[in-house]
Structures are given as C-alpha cells and as structure tokens.
PDB file of C-alpha atoms in Angstrom:
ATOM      1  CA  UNK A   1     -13.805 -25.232  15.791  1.00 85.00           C
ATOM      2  CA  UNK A   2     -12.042 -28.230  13.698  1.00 86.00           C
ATOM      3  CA  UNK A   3     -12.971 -26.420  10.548  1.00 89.00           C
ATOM      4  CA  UNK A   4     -11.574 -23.719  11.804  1.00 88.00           C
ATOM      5  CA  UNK A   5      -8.275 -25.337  12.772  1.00 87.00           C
ATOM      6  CA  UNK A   6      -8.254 -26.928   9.773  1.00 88.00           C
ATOM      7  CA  UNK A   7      -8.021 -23.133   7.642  1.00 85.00           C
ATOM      8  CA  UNK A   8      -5.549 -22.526  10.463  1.00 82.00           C
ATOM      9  CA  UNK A   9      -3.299 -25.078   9.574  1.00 84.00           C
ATOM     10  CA  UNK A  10      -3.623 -24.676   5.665  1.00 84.00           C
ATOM     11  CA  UNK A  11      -2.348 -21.283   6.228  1.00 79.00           C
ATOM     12  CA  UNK A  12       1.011 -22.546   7.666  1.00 79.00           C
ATOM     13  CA  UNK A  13       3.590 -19.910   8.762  1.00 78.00           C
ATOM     14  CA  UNK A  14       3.046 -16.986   6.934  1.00 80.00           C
ATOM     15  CA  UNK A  15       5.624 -14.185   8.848  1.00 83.00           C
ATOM     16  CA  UNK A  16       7.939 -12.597   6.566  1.00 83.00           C
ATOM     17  CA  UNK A  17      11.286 -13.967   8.529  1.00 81.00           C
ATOM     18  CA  UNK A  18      13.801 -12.695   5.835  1.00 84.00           C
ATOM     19  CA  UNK A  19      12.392  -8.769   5.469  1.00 85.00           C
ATOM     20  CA  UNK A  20      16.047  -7.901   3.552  1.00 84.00           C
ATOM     21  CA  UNK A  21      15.975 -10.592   0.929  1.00 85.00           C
ATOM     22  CA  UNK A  22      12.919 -10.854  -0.089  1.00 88.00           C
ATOM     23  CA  UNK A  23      12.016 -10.760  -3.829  1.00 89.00           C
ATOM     24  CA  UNK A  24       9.152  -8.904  -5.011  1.00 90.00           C
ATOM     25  CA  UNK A  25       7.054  -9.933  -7.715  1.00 91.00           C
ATOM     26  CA  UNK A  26       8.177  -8.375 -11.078  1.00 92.00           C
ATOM     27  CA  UNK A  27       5.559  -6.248 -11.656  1.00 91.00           C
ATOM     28  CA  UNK A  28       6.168  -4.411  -8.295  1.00 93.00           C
ATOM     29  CA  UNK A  29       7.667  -0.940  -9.127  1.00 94.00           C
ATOM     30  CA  UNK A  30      10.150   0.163  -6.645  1.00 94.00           C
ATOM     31  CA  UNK A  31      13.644   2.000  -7.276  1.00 94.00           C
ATOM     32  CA  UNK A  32      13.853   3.737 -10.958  1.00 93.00           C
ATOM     33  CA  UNK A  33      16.835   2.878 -13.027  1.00 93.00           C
ATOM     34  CA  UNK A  34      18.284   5.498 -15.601  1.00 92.00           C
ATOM     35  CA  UNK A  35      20.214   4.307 -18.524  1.00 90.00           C
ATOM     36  CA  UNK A  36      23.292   6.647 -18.859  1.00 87.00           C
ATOM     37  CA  UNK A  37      22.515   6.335 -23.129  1.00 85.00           C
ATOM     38  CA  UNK A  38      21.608   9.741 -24.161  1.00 86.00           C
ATOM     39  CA  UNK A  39      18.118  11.380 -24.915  1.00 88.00           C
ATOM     40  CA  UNK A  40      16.843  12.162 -28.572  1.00 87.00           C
ATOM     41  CA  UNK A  41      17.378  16.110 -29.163  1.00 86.00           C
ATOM     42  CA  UNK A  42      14.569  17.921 -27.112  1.00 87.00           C
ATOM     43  CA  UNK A  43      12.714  15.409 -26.050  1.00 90.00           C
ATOM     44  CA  UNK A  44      10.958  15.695 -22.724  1.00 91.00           C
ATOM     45  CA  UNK A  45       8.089  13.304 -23.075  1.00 91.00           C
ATOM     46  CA  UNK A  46       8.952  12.266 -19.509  1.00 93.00           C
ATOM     47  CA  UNK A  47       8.863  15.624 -18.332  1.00 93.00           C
ATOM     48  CA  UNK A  48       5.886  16.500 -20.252  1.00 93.00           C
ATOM     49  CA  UNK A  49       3.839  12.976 -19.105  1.00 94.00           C
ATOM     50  CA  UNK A  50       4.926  12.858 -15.129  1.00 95.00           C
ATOM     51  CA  UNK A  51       1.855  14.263 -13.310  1.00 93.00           C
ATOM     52  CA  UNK A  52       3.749  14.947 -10.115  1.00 93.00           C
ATOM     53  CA  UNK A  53       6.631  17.091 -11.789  1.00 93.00           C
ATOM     54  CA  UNK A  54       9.459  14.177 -10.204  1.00 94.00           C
ATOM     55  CA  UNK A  55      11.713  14.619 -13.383  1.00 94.00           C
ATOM     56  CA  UNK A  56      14.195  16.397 -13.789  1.00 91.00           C
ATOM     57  CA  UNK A  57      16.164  16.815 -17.313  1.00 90.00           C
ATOM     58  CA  UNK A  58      20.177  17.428 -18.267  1.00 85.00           C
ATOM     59  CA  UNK A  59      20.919  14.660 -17.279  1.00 90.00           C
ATOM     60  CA  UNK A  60      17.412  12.911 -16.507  1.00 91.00           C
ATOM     61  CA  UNK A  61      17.160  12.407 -12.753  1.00 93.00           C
ATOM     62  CA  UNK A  62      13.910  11.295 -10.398  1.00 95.00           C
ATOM     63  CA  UNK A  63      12.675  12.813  -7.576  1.00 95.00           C
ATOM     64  CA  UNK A  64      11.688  10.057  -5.530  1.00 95.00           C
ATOM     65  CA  UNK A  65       9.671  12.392  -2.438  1.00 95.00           C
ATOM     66  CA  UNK A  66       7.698  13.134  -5.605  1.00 95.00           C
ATOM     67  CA  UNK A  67       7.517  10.014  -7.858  1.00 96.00           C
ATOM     68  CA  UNK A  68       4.080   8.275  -7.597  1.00 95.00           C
ATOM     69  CA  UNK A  69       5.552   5.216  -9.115  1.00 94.00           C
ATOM     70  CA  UNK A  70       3.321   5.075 -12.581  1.00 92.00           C
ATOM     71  CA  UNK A  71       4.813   4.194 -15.680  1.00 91.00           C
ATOM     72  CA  UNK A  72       4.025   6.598 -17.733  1.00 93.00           C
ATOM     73  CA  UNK A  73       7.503   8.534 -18.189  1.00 94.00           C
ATOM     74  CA  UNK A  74       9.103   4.610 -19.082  1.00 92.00           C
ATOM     75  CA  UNK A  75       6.218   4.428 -21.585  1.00 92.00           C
ATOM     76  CA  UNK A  76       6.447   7.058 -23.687  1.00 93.00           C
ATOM     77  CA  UNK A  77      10.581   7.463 -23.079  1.00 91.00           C
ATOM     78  CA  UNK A  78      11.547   6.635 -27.329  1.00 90.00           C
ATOM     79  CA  UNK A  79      14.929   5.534 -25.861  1.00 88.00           C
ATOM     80  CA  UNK A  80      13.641   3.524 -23.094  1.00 90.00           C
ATOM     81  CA  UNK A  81      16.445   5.142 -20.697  1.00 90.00           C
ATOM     82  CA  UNK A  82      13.746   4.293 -17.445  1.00 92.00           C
ATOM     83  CA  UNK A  83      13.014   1.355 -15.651  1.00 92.00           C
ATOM     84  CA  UNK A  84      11.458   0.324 -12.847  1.00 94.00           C
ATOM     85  CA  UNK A  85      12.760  -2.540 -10.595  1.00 94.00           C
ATOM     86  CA  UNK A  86      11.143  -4.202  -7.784  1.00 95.00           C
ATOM     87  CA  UNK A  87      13.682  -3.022  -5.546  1.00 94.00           C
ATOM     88  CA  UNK A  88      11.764  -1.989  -2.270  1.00 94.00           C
ATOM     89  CA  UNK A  89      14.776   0.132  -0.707  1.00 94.00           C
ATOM     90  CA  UNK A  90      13.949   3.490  -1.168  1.00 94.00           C
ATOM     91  CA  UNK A  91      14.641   4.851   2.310  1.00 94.00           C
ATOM     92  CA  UNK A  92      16.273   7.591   3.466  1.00 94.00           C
ATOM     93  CA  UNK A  93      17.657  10.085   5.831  1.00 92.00           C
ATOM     94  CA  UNK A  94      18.415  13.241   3.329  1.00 92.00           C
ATOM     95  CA  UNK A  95      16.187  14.806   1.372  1.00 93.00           C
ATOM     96  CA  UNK A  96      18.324  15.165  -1.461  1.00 93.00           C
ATOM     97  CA  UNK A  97      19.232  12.027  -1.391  1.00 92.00           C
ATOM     98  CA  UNK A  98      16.115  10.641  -2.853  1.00 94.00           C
ATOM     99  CA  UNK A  99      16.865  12.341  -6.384  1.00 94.00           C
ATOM    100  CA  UNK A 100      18.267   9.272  -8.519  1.00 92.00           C
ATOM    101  CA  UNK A 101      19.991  10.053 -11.511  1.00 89.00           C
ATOM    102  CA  UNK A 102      22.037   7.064 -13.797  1.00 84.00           C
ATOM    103  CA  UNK A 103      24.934   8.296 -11.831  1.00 83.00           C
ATOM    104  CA  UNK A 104      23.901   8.584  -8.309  1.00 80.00           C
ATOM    105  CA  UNK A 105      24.122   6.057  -5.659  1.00 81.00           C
ATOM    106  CA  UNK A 106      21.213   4.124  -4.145  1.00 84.00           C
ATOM    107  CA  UNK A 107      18.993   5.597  -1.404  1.00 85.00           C
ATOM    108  CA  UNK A 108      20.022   4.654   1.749  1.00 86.00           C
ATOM    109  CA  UNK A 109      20.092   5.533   5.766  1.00 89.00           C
ATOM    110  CA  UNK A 110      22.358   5.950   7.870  1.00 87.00           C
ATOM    111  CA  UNK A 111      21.932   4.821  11.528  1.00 86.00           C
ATOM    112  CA  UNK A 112      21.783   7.884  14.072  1.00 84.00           C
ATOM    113  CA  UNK A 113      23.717   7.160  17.301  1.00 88.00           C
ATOM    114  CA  UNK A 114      21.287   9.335  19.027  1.00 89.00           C
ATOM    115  CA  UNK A 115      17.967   7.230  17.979  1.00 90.00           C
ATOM    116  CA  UNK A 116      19.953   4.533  18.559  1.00 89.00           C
ATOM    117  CA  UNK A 117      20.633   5.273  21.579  1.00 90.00           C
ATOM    118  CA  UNK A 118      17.186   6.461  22.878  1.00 91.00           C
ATOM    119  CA  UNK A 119      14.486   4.514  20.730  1.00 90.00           C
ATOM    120  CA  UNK A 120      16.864   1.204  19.702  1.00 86.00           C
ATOM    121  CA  UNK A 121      15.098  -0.998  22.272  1.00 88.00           C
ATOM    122  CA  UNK A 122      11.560   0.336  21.827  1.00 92.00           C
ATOM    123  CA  UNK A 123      10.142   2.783  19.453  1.00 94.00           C
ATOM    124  CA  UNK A 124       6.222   4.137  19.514  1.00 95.00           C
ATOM    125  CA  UNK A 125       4.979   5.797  16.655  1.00 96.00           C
ATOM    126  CA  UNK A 126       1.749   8.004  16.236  1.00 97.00           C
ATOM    127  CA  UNK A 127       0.344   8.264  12.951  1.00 96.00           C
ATOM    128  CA  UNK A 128      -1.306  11.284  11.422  1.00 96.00           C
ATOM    129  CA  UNK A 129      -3.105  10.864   8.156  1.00 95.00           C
ATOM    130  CA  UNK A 130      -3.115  14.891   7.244  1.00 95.00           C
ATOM    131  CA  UNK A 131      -5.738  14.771   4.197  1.00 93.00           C
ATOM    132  CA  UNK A 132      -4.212  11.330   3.221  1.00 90.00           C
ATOM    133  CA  UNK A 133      -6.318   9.093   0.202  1.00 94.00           C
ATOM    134  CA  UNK A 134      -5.650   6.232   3.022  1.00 94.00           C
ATOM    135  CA  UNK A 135      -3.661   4.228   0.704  1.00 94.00           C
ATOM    136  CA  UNK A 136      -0.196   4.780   3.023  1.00 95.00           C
ATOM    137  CA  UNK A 137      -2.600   4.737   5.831  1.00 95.00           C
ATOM    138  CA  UNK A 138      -3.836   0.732   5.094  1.00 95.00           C
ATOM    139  CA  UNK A 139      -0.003  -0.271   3.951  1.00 95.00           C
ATOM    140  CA  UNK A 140       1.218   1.059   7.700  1.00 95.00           C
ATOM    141  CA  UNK A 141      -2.087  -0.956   9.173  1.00 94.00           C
ATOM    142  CA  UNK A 142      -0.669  -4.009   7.078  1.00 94.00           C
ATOM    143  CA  UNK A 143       2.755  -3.568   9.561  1.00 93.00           C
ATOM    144  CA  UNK A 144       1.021  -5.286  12.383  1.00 90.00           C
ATOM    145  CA  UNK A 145      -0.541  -8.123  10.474  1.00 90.00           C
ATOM    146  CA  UNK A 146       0.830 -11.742  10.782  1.00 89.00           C
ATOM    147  CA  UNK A 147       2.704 -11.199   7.841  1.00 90.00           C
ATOM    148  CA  UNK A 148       5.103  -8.726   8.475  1.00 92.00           C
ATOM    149  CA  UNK A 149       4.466  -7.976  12.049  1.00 91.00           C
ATOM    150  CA  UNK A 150       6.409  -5.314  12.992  1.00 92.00           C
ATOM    151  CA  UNK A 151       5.676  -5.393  16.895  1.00 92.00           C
ATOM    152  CA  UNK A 152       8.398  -7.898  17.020  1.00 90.00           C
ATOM    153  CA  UNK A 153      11.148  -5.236  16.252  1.00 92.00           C
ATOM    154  CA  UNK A 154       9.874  -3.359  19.250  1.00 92.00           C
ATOM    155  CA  UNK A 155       8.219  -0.964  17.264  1.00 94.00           C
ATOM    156  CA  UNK A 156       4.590   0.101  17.393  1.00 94.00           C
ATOM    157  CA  UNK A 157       1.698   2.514  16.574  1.00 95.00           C
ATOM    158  CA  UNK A 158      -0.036   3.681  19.864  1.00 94.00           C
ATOM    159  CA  UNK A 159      -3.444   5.889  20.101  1.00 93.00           C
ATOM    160  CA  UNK A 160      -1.897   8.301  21.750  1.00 94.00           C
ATOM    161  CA  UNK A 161       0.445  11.089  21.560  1.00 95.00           C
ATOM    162  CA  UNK A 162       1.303  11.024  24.692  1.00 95.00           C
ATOM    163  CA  UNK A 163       2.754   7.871  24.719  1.00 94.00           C
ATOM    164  CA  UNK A 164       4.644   7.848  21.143  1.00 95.00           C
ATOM    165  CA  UNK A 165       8.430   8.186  21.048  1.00 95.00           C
ATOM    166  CA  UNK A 166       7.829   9.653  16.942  1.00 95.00           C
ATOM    167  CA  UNK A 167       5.311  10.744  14.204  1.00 97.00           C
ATOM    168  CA  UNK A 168       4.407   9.564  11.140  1.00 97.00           C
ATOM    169  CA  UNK A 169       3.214  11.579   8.933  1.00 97.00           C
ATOM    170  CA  UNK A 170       1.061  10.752   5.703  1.00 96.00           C
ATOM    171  CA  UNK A 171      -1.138  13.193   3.413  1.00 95.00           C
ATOM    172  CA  UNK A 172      -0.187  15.678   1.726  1.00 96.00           C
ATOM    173  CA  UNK A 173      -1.497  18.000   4.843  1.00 96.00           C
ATOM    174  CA  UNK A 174      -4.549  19.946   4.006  1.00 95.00           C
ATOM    175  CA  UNK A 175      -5.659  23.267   5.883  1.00 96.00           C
ATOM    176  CA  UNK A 176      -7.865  21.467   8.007  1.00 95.00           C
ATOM    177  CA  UNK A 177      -5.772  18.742   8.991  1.00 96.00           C
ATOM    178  CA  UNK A 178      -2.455  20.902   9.556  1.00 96.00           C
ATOM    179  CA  UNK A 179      -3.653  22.045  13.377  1.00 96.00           C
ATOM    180  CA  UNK A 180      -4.228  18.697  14.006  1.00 96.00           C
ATOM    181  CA  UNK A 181      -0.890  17.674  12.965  1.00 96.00           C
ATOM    182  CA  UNK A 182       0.555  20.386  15.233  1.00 96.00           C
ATOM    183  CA  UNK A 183      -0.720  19.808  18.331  1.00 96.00           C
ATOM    184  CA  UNK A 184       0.169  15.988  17.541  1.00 97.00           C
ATOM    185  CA  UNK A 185       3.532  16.618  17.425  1.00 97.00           C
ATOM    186  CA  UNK A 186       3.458  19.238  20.369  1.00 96.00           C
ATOM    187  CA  UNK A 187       2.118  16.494  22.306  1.00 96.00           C
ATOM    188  CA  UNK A 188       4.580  13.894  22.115  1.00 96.00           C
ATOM    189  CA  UNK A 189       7.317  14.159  24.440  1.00 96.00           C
ATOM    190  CA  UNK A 190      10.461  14.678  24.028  1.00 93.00           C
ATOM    191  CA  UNK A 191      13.190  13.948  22.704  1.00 94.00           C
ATOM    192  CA  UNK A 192      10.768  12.511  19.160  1.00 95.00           C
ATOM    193  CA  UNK A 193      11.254  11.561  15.882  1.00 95.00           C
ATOM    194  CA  UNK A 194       9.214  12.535  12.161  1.00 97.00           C
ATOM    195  CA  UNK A 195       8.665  10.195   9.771  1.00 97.00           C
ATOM    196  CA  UNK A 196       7.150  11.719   6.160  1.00 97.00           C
ATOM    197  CA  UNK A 197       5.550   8.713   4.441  1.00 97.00           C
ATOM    198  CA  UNK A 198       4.335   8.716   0.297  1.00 95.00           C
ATOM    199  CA  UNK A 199       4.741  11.114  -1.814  1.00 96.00           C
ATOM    200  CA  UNK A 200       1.889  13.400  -0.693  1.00 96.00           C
ATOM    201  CA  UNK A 201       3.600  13.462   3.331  1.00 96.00           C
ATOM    202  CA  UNK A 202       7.407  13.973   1.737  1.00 96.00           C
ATOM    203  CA  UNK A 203       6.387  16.510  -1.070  1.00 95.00           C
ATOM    204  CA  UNK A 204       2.713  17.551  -1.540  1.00 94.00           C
ATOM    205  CA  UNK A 205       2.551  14.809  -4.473  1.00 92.00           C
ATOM    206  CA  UNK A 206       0.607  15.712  -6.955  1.00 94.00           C
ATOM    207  CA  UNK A 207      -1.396  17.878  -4.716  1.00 94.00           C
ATOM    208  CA  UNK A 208       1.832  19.808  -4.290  1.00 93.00           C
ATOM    209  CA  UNK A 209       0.221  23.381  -6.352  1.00 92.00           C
ATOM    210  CA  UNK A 210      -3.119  23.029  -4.271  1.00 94.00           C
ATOM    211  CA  UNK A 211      -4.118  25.949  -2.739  1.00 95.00           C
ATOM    212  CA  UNK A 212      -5.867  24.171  -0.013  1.00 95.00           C
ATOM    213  CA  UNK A 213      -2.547  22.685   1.331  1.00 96.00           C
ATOM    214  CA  UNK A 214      -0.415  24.013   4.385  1.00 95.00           C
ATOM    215  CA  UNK A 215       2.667  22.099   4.815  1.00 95.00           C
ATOM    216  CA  UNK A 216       4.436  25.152   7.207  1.00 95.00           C
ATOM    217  CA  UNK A 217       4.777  22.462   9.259  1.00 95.00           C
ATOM    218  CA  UNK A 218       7.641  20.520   7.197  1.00 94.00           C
ATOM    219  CA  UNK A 219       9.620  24.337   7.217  1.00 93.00           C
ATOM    220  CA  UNK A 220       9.617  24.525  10.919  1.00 93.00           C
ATOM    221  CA  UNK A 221      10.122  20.400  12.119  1.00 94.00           C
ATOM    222  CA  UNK A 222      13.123  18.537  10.611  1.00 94.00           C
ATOM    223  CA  UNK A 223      12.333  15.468   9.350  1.00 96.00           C
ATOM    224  CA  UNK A 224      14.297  12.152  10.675  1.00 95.00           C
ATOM    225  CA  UNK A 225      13.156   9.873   7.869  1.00 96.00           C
ATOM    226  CA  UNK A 226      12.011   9.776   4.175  1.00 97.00           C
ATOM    227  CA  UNK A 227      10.011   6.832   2.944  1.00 96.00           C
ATOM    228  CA  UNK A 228       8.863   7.555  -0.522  1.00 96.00           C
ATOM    229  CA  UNK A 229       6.107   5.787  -2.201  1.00 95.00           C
ATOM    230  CA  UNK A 230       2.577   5.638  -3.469  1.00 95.00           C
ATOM    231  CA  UNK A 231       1.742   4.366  -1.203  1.00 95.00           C
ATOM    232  CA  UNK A 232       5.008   2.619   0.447  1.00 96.00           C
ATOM    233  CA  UNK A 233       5.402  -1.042   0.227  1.00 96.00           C
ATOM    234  CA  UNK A 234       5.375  -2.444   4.081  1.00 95.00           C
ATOM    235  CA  UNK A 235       8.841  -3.613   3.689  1.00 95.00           C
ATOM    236  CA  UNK A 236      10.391  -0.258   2.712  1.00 95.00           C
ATOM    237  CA  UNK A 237       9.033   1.212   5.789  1.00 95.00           C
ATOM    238  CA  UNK A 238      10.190  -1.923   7.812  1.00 94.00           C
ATOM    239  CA  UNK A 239      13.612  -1.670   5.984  1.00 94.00           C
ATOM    240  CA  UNK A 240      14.106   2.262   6.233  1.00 94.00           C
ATOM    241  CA  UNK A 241      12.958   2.283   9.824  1.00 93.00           C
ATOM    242  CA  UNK A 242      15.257  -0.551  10.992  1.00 92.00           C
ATOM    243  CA  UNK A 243      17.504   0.825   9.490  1.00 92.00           C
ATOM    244  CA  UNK A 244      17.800   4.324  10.883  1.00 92.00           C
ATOM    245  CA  UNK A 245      17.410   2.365  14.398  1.00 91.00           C
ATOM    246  CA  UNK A 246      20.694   0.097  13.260  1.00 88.00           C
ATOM    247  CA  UNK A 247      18.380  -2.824  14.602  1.00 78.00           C
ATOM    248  CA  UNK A 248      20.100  -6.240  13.648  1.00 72.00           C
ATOM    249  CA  UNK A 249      17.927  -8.534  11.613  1.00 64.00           C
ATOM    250  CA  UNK A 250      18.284 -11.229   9.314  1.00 54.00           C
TER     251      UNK A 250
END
C-alpha cells in the first residue's frame, strides 16, 4: 500500500487543465500548410504518392476527411510547398470545409444553438466501430483516462443506445457492420447527433474503392460533426466537440 502511494504521488497531477493551449510535440502531424509558391510544370508527385487520393491539384489543396496524415506527399514535393504542423484543430461542422488549400481559412465549428440548447449540459455518446482498425477506437477510450478526462465536460460514452444523446461513428463501415450501425442509430432517441471520426468514418479512407464497403448510411443521416484524423488526436475530438456544444473552457 505505501509503495503504492508512493507511484501515486510520483505521478503528480497529470489532467490536461489547458485542452486549447496545449503544444504538441513537433513531430505530431496535425493541420497541413500549403505554401502559395508555385509547383514545377506537371508535377504531381503528391498526387501520384498520396494513397488515400486527399490531393487535389490547380492550386494544390488537401482533403482533410481523406488525409491519413503520412508524409509522403511533403517528401517527395521538389518545392517543399507542404507542411505539417502540430496544430490539433482540425474540427469541423461542413464537409467542405475540411479541404485546405494555401488560401483557405482554418477548419473550424461553429456552435449550433440547437445542440446547445438540448445537449450543452450533458451529452451521451454511443460509439460504433463499423469495420474500424481500432486505432480511433483506443484514442476515444484514451478520452476518459486521467489525462484528458472528458467526463468532466459532461460528456460521455454509454453502452447503450438507448441512453445516448449522439453517435460516433468510426470505420470505414463494412457490409457487415453497416446493419449494425443502423439499428444503432435507430435506437437512440431523439432529437441525436452523428459524429464521423478518422478518415475511414468521414470518407472511406483508403478503403474508400473497396467493394466490401456500404456507407448508404452517410447519404441518408446528416452528419453534425467532422473530426478528421488517423486516428484523431484526443484533443481534436475534445476541441471539435466542445466546440460545437459552445462549452466554456479554459
């Protein structure tokens, strides 16, 4: 028990108070920048290198729903127009507005009066991984650890359905898994929310030209919220989330 304390008290205070300021180590690759300088005559070694088909060329632009974060296009670009920053706010509300080009503004959400409204106090979310690697599945799992513990915003993943307020969708949804996400859906009670998490839940990913996928579902429910990634970072979730709830937070 007193060793035990002792590891306790090493550990200190480990909850991530400030979740909009903090700095991410260097290496992390979040939001793509695009130098405005122009591109070498027909080159499209980023086109040619992406394996999830996210660029876009004249004038270079990323699709974020379908980035998977590698480096590859900023490797082989001979006029090193991409970068990668560890910024971790990638969120948002419009699909469209995840394409970043050296001229387009940053991602962001906008705060819905009506979720406001309805889920600002208390928010329960139920998670469907539909033929997900489980690599968004383990970052959303990391939302309820000590460190960024996201039960204090009044927000939570519940077993059941029946008792969520939204869904959260990862995977790029597989045959199998596309009933399942269905009657999820059709058995939370309204009024809900969606959530598409990762590449593979906002776009396919690079499973987007697999014949085994079904993602009907996406052209029949609106979604509320993009969080793009592979897989997410916990704090662009926290962020994007927070953010369409216009919770207050330091």
């Amino acid at each position: 028990m007193l060793n035990a304390l002792k590891v306790r008290w090493a550990q200190g205070y480990q909850t991530v108070d400030h979740i909009r300021q903090v700095e991410l180590n260097q290496r992390f690759r979040g939001l793509p920048v695009i130098e405005s300088r122009a591109c070498p005559e027909d080159c499209q070694a980023c086109v040619e290198v992406c394996p999830s088909q996210a660029i876009q060329l004249s004038p270079v632009r990323i699709d974020l729903g379908k980035c998977i974060f590698c480096p590859d296009c900023s490797k082989v670009c001979p006029a090193e127009k991409i970068h990668f920053t560890p910024d971790y706010h990638l969120s948002c509300n419009e699909r469209e507005g995840l394409v970043v080009g050296s001229q387009t503004q940053h991602p962001a959400v906008k705060t819905e009066e009506r979720i406001k409204q309805i889920f600002g106090r208390s928010l329960k979310l139920r998670s469907v991984s539909a033929g997900g690697c489980n690599g968004c599945e383990m970052e959303l799992n990391a939302l309820a650890n000590v460190n960024f513990d996201m039960g204090r915003f009044g927000i939570e993943f519940t077993a059941s359905p029946r008792h969520a307020d939204g869904l959260v969708l990862t995977g790029p949804i597989s045959e199998n898994m596309a009933p399942a996400l269905q009657a999820t859906f059709d058995a939370i009670p309204s009024p809900k929310i969606v959530i598409a998490v990762g590449a593979c839940g906002i776009s396919g990913g690079v499973f987007a030209a697999s014949p085994a996928l079904d993602r009907r579902f996406l052209e029949k429910i609106p979604v509320d919220l993009y969080i793009p990634g592979c897989p997410p970072h916990p704090l662009t979730f926290l962020n994007g989330l927070l953010d369409l709830l216009g919770k207050k937070y330091s």
